[in-house]
Coordinates of C-alpha atoms and ligand atoms in Angstrom, one line a residue:
X1 CA 16.3 23.0 56.4
X2 CA 17.6 20.5 53.8
X3 CA 19.3 21.7 50.7
X4 CA 16.2 20.7 48.7
X5 CA 14.0 22.9 50.9
X6 CA 16.4 25.7 50.5
X7 CA 16.4 25.3 46.8
X8 CA 12.7 25.5 46.6
X9 CA 12.6 28.4 49.0
X10 CA 15.1 30.3 46.7
X11 CA 13.0 29.6 43.6
X12 CA 9.9 30.9 45.4
X13 CA 11.7 34.0 46.6
X14 CA 12.9 34.8 43.1
X15 CA 9.5 34.4 41.5
X16 CA 8.0 37.5 39.9
X17 CA 4.7 38.3 38.3
X18 CA 4.5 41.0 35.6
X19 CA 1.7 41.7 33.1
X20 CA 0.1 38.5 34.3
X21 CA 3.2 36.4 33.5
X22 CA 4.9 34.5 36.4
X23 CA 8.5 33.6 36.0
X24 CA 11.7 33.3 38.1
X25 CA 14.7 35.7 38.0
X26 CA 18.1 33.9 38.2
X27 CA 19.3 36.4 40.8
X28 CA 17.4 39.4 42.1
X29 CA 20.3 41.8 42.0
X30 CA 22.5 40.6 39.1
X31 CA 19.9 39.1 36.8
X32 CA 16.5 40.7 37.5
X33 CA 14.8 39.5 34.2
X34 CA 13.8 36.2 32.6
X35 CA 16.4 34.1 30.9
X36 CA 15.8 31.3 28.5
X37 CA 17.8 28.3 29.7
X38 CA 17.5 29.4 33.3
X39 CA 13.7 29.2 33.0
X40 CA 14.1 25.7 31.6
X41 CA 16.2 24.7 34.6
X42 CA 13.6 26.3 37.0
X43 CA 10.8 24.4 35.3
X44 CA 12.7 21.1 35.5
X45 CA 13.2 21.5 39.2
X46 CA 9.7 22.8 39.9
X47 CA 8.0 20.1 37.8
X48 CA 8.0 17.7 40.7
X49 CA 7.0 20.0 43.5
X50 CA 5.1 23.0 42.0
X51 CA 4.0 22.0 38.5
X52 CA 1.8 25.1 38.2
X53 CA 4.8 27.3 38.7
X54 CA 6.8 25.3 36.3
X55 CA 4.1 25.7 33.6
X56 CA 3.8 29.4 34.2
X57 CA 7.6 29.7 33.7
X58 CA 7.5 28.1 30.3
X59 CA 4.3 29.9 29.3
X60 CA 6.0 33.3 30.1
X61 CA 9.0 32.2 28.1
X62 CA 7.2 31.3 24.9
X63 CA 4.9 34.3 25.2
X64 CA 7.6 36.5 23.6
X65 CA 8.4 34.2 20.7
X66 CA 9.5 36.3 17.7
X67 CA 7.6 36.1 14.4
X68 CA 10.3 33.9 12.9
X69 CA 10.0 31.3 15.7
X70 CA 13.1 32.3 17.7
X71 CA 12.7 32.5 21.5
X72 CA 14.9 35.2 23.0
X73 CA 17.4 34.6 25.7
X74 CA 16.3 37.5 27.8
X75 CA 12.8 39.0 28.4
X76 CA 13.0 42.2 30.3
X77 CA 9.4 42.4 31.4
X78 CA 10.0 45.7 33.3
X79 CA 8.9 48.6 31.1
X80 CA 11.4 51.4 30.9
X81 CA 14.3 49.3 32.0
X82 CA 17.6 50.8 30.8
X83 CA 18.8 47.6 29.3
X84 CA 15.8 46.9 27.2
X85 CA 17.8 47.5 24.0
X86 CA 21.2 46.2 25.1
X87 CA 20.9 42.7 23.7
X88 CA 18.6 43.3 20.8
X89 CA 15.2 44.8 20.4
X90 CA 12.8 46.6 22.7
X91 CA 12.0 44.3 25.6
X92 CA 13.7 41.1 24.5
X93 CA 17.1 40.1 23.3
X94 CA 17.8 39.1 19.7
X95 CA 19.7 36.0 20.7
X96 CA 18.7 32.6 21.9
X97 CA 20.2 30.0 24.3
X98 CA 20.8 26.3 24.4
X99 CA 17.4 24.8 23.4
X100 CA 16.4 23.0 26.6
X101 CA 12.7 24.0 26.2
X102 CA 11.3 20.7 24.9
X103 CA 13.1 18.7 27.6
X104 CA 11.7 21.1 30.3
X105 CA 8.2 20.8 29.0
X106 CA 8.4 17.0 28.9
X107 CA 9.6 16.9 32.5
X108 CA 6.4 18.8 33.4
X109 CA 4.3 16.4 31.4
X110 CA 5.9 13.4 32.9
X111 CA 4.9 14.6 36.4
X112 CA 1.5 15.9 35.6
X113 CA 0.2 14.0 32.5
X114 CA -1.5 17.2 31.7
X115 CA -2.5 16.8 28.0
X116 CA -4.0 20.3 27.8
X117 CA -0.7 21.9 28.8
X118 CA 1.3 19.8 26.3
X119 CA -1.1 20.7 23.5
X120 CA -1.0 24.4 24.5
X121 CA 2.8 24.7 24.4
X122 CA 3.4 22.4 21.5
X123 CA 3.0 24.8 18.6
X124 CA 5.5 27.3 20.0
X125 CA 8.0 24.5 20.7
X126 CA 7.7 23.1 17.2
X127 CA 8.1 26.5 15.6
X128 CA 11.2 27.2 17.7
X129 CA 12.9 23.9 16.8
X130 CA 11.9 24.4 13.1
X131 CA 13.5 27.9 13.3
X132 CA 16.8 26.4 14.6
X133 CA 16.9 23.7 11.9
X134 CA 16.0 26.0 9.1
X135 CA 17.4 29.5 9.9
X136 CA 20.4 28.3 11.9
X137 CA 21.5 25.8 9.3
X138 CA 20.7 27.5 6.0
X139 CA 23.0 25.4 3.9
X140 CA 21.7 22.1 5.3
X141 CA 25.0 21.0 7.0
X142 CA 22.9 19.6 9.8
X143 CA 24.6 21.5 12.5
X144 CA 23.0 24.6 13.9
X145 CA 25.1 27.8 14.3
X146 CA 25.2 30.3 17.1
X147 CA 25.8 34.0 16.4
X148 CA 27.2 35.2 19.7
X149 CA 29.0 33.4 22.6
X150 CA 26.0 34.3 24.8
X151 CA 23.9 31.9 22.8
X152 CA 26.1 29.1 24.2
X153 CA 25.1 30.2 27.7
X154 CA 28.8 30.4 28.5
X155 CA 29.3 34.1 27.7
X156 CA 33.1 34.3 28.3
X157 CA 34.2 30.8 27.5
X158 CA 37.7 30.7 25.9
X159 CA 36.3 28.3 23.4
X160 CA 35.4 31.4 21.4
X161 CA 38.5 33.5 21.9
X162 CA 40.1 32.8 18.5
X163 CA 36.8 33.5 16.8
X164 CA 36.5 36.8 18.6
X165 CA 40.2 37.6 18.1
X166 CA 40.7 38.3 21.8
X167 CA 43.6 37.3 24.0
X168 CA 43.1 34.7 26.8
X169 CA 43.7 37.3 29.5
X170 CA 41.0 39.7 28.2
X171 CA 39.2 41.7 30.9
X172 CA 35.5 41.1 31.5
X173 CA 34.6 44.6 30.3
X174 CA 36.5 44.2 27.0
X175 CA 35.0 40.8 26.4
X176 CA 31.5 42.2 27.0
X177 CA 32.2 45.0 24.6
X178 CA 33.2 42.5 21.9
X179 CA 30.0 40.5 22.4
X180 CA 27.9 43.7 22.2
X181 CA 29.7 44.6 19.0
X182 CA 28.2 41.4 17.6
X183 CA 24.8 42.5 18.8
X184 CA 25.3 45.8 16.9
X185 CA 26.3 43.8 13.8
X186 CA 23.1 41.7 14.3
X187 CA 21.0 44.9 14.5
X188 CA 22.7 46.2 11.3
X189 CA 21.9 42.9 9.7
X190 CA 18.3 43.5 10.6
X191 CA 18.5 40.4 12.8
X192 CA 19.1 38.1 10.0
X193 CA 21.1 35.2 11.3
X194 CA 20.5 33.1 8.2
X195 CA 22.1 35.3 5.6
X196 CA 24.0 38.0 7.3
X197 CA 25.1 37.3 10.9
X198 CA 26.8 34.1 9.9
X199 CA 29.5 36.4 8.3
X200 CA 30.3 37.8 11.8
X201 CA 30.3 34.9 14.2
X202 CA 29.1 31.4 13.2
X203 CA 30.1 28.6 15.6
X204 CA 28.9 25.1 15.5
X205 CA 28.9 24.6 19.2
X206 CA 29.0 21.1 20.8
X207 CA 26.8 21.8 23.8
X208 CA 24.1 23.6 21.7
X209 CA 23.9 20.8 19.1
X210 CA 24.0 18.0 21.6
X211 CA 21.3 19.7 23.6
X212 CA 19.3 20.1 20.4
X213 CA 19.5 16.4 19.7
X214 CA 18.3 15.4 23.2
X215 CA 15.5 18.0 23.0
X216 CA 14.4 16.8 19.5
X217 CA 14.0 13.3 21.2
X218 CA 11.6 14.7 23.7
X219 CA 9.8 16.7 21.0
X220 CA 9.5 13.5 19.0
X221 CA 7.7 11.9 22.0
X222 CA 5.3 14.9 22.2
X223 CA 4.6 14.8 18.4
X224 CA 3.9 11.0 18.6
X225 CA 1.7 11.5 21.7
X226 CA -0.3 14.3 19.9
X227 CA -0.6 12.3 16.7
X228 CA 1.5 14.7 14.6
X229 CA 3.1 12.3 12.2
X230 CA 4.9 14.8 10.0
X231 CA 6.4 16.5 13.1
X232 CA 7.5 13.1 14.4
X233 CA 9.2 12.4 11.2
X234 CA 10.9 15.9 11.2
X235 CA 12.3 15.1 14.7
X236 CA 13.5 11.6 13.8
X237 CA 15.2 12.8 10.7
X238 CA 17.0 15.7 12.4
X239 CA 18.1 13.6 15.4
X240 CA 19.8 11.3 13.0
X241 CA 21.2 14.1 10.7
X242 CA 22.6 16.3 13.5
X243 CA 24.1 13.3 15.4
X244 CA 25.8 12.1 12.2
X245 CA 27.1 15.6 11.4
X246 CA 28.4 16.0 14.9
X247 CA 30.3 12.7 14.4
X248 CA 31.6 13.8 11.0
X249 CA 32.6 17.4 11.7
X250 CA 33.1 17.8 15.5
X251 CA 34.6 14.5 16.7
X252 CA 38.3 14.0 17.0
X253 CA 40.7 12.3 19.4
X254 CA 38.0 10.7 21.5
X255 CA 36.0 13.9 22.1
X256 CA 33.6 16.4 20.5
X257 CA 35.1 19.9 19.8
X258 CA 33.2 22.9 18.6
X259 CA 34.1 24.4 15.3
X260 CA 34.0 27.7 13.6
X261 CA 32.2 27.4 10.3
X262 CA 33.0 30.4 8.1
X263 CA 34.1 28.8 4.8
X264 CA 35.0 25.4 6.1
X265 CA 35.1 23.7 9.5
X266 CA 37.9 24.9 11.7
X267 CA 38.0 23.1 15.1
X268 CA 38.2 25.2 18.2
X269 CA 40.8 23.1 20.1
X270 CA 40.3 24.5 23.5
X271 CA 39.5 21.8 26.0
X272 CA 36.3 22.7 27.9
X273 CA 33.5 20.9 29.7
X274 CA 31.8 20.9 26.2
X275 CA 33.4 17.5 25.8
X276 CA 31.0 16.1 28.4
X277 CA 27.7 17.5 27.2
X278 CA 27.3 14.8 24.5
X279 CA 27.1 12.2 27.3
X280 CA 23.8 13.9 28.2
X281 CA 22.6 13.2 24.6
X282 CA 24.0 9.7 24.4
X283 CA 26.4 10.6 21.6
X284 CA 29.4 8.6 22.7
X285 CA 29.7 4.9 22.5
X286 CA 29.9 3.2 25.9
X287 CA 33.6 2.6 25.4
X288 CA 34.3 6.2 24.3
X289 CA 32.3 7.4 27.3
X290 CA 34.3 5.3 29.7
X291 CA 37.6 6.5 28.3
X292 CA 36.6 10.1 28.3
X293 CA 35.4 9.9 31.9
X294 CA 38.5 8.2 33.1
X295 CA 41.0 10.2 31.1
X296 CA 39.4 13.7 31.3
X297 CA 36.5 14.1 33.7
X298 CA 38.2 12.3 36.6
X299 CA 41.7 13.6 35.7
X300 CA 42.9 16.0 38.3
X301 CA 45.4 17.5 35.9
X302 CA 42.6 18.6 33.6
X303 CA 38.9 18.7 34.7
X304 CA 38.5 17.1 38.1
X305 CA 39.1 19.8 40.6
X306 CA 39.2 19.3 44.4
X307 CA 35.8 21.1 44.7
X308 CA 34.1 20.4 41.4
X309 CA 34.5 20.0 37.7
X310 CA 36.4 22.7 35.9
X311 CA 34.6 24.3 33.0
X312 CA 38.0 24.7 31.2
X313 CA 40.9 22.2 31.5
X314 CA 43.6 23.3 33.9
X315 CA 46.1 22.7 31.1
X316 CA 44.6 25.5 29.0
X317 CA 46.5 28.8 29.0
X318 CA 43.2 30.5 29.5
X319 CA 42.3 28.6 32.6
X320 CA 41.4 30.8 35.6
X321 CA 39.8 29.1 38.6
X322 CA 38.1 32.4 39.6
X323 CA 37.3 33.4 36.0
X324 CA 33.8 33.9 34.6
X325 CA 33.3 30.7 32.5
X326 CA 37.1 30.4 32.2
X327 CA 37.5 27.4 34.4
X328 CA 35.3 28.0 37.4
X329 CA 32.6 25.5 38.5
X330 CA 29.0 26.2 37.5
X331 CA 26.0 24.2 38.6
X332 CA 24.2 23.8 35.2
X333 CA 27.4 22.1 33.8
X334 CA 27.4 19.9 37.0
X335 CA 23.7 19.0 36.3
X336 CA 24.3 18.1 32.6
X337 CA 27.3 16.0 33.6
X338 CA 25.4 14.3 36.4
X339 CA 22.6 13.4 33.9
X340 CA 25.2 12.2 31.3
X341 CA 27.0 10.0 33.8
X342 CA 23.7 8.4 35.0
X343 CA 22.7 7.8 31.4
X344 CA 25.8 5.7 30.9
X345 CA 25.4 3.9 34.2
X346 CA 28.3 5.7 35.9
X347 CA 26.3 6.2 39.1
X348 CA 29.3 6.3 41.5
X349 CA 30.9 9.2 39.5
X350 CA 27.5 10.9 39.3
X351 CA 27.1 10.6 43.1
X352 CA 30.5 12.4 43.5
X353 CA 29.3 15.2 41.3
X354 CA 26.2 15.6 43.4
X355 CA 28.1 15.4 46.6
X356 CA 30.5 18.2 45.4
X357 CA 27.6 20.3 44.3
X358 CA 25.9 20.1 47.6
X359 CA 29.2 20.8 49.5
X360 CA 29.8 23.9 47.5
X361 CA 26.4 25.3 48.2
X362 CA 26.4 24.3 51.8
X363 CA 29.7 26.1 52.2
X364 CA 29.3 29.2 50.0
X365 CA 25.5 29.5 49.5
X366 CA 23.7 29.8 46.2
X367 CA 26.4 31.6 44.3
X368 CA 26.8 32.0 40.6
X369 CA 30.1 30.1 40.2
X370 CA 32.8 28.6 42.4
X371 CA 36.5 28.1 42.5
X372 CA 37.3 24.5 41.7
X373 CA 40.6 24.7 43.7
X374 CA 39.4 26.4 46.9
X375 CA 35.6 26.1 46.8
X376 CA 35.1 29.8 47.2
X377 CA 31.8 31.2 45.8
X378 CA 31.8 34.1 43.3
X379 CA 29.4 36.3 41.3
X380 CA 25.7 36.7 41.8
X381 CA 24.0 35.9 45.1
X382 CA 20.8 33.9 45.5
X383 CA 21.5 32.4 42.1
X384 CA 19.0 29.8 41.1
X385 CA 21.2 27.3 39.3
X386 CA 22.1 25.6 42.6
X387 CA 18.5 24.5 42.8
X388 CA 19.4 21.9 40.1
X389 CA 20.9 19.8 42.9
X390 CA 17.2 19.0 43.7
X391 CA 17.0 17.3 40.3
X392 CA 20.3 15.3 40.7
X393 CA 18.4 12.2 41.5
Ligands
LIG1 C1 25.0 34.6 32.7 C2 25.2 33.2 32.2 C3 24.1 32.7 31.4 C4 22.8 32.8 32.2 C5 22.6 34.3 32.7 C6 21.4 34.4 33.6 O1 24.9 35.4 31.6 O2 26.4 33.0 31.6 O3 24.2 31.3 31.0 O4 21.7 32.4 31.4 O5 23.8 34.7 33.4 O6 21.6 33.6 34.7

């Protein structure tokens, strides 16, 4: 079996149907629910081979959209599950994740030209991006805020240590407890990110905002295609505003850095793979991109590990090659970086990222994360993110 076949077999094996909704669990043992950006990844991969399954995945995801437009990062689906309240309300979390939804829907449309599907999903998509632009940027700074590290999709990243007031050698359990305290605060705030949660944790994260820009571009195509001129204008305007604000507030020394935004912007100067996500959204000039790739991405002292790209620079005090989001290699970051490199025409470097991704999976299987120094696989088994290699084309 080729790795592509294995990837599709894994996605099929992890597919579940509950209450008439069909979706894919990231890992049957470790993550037996539906997750937001994971579902987007699944849909992106499935778009080419099983578009019906890709469509179901996104339909299931938007089916639990909250009244304010937010789409939760976990949908439990299983009634009576012990964790149903852990991350928010009954049955869904009260957080979101990097907004890859419009991109995923557009990938499906590109393959199928299914106008009816686009028209069906579009209102939920529009409401979700409007929610982000209005409720997550209440003071019109043109950068959306996240209210918990889990909303970055990189739960334990040391990017957030100083905001959480935790040491770099914090245990997984203590870190989780800290993030769950934020969920309690959110609950006490009556799930009001706009006016209340932004006093507890309010980070203008680089990947989230870069992903937003790229997704607004695909949403703009959809709006134009469906003849929704006001929406098209909304997208255009916000693409420009968010890109400009990222430049103004998050760019320093040749790279983008996340910032905590309580009273004013305070840069979070921890070097992580977040530097590379703006490549995916075309937010560096070609010269800046070349310098960043040469000096950081391909630099063995910082990000370029013998087996893959470190999610945290090896020079950081918090770097742990076997640590959960503290330096280990993850396949979604590899995919974003692959796409970013291709966008700038760095196809040779992109080929190396693909080769390393394939080698890690061939050696260790579809594991959750990998050691950049030894290649050893860790965490969840039968974890779907490895299927993204099928979309490194
Ligand atoms: C972990 C990851 C997160 C992912 C989830 C389900 O929490 O950090 O990004 O969505 O697992 O796979």
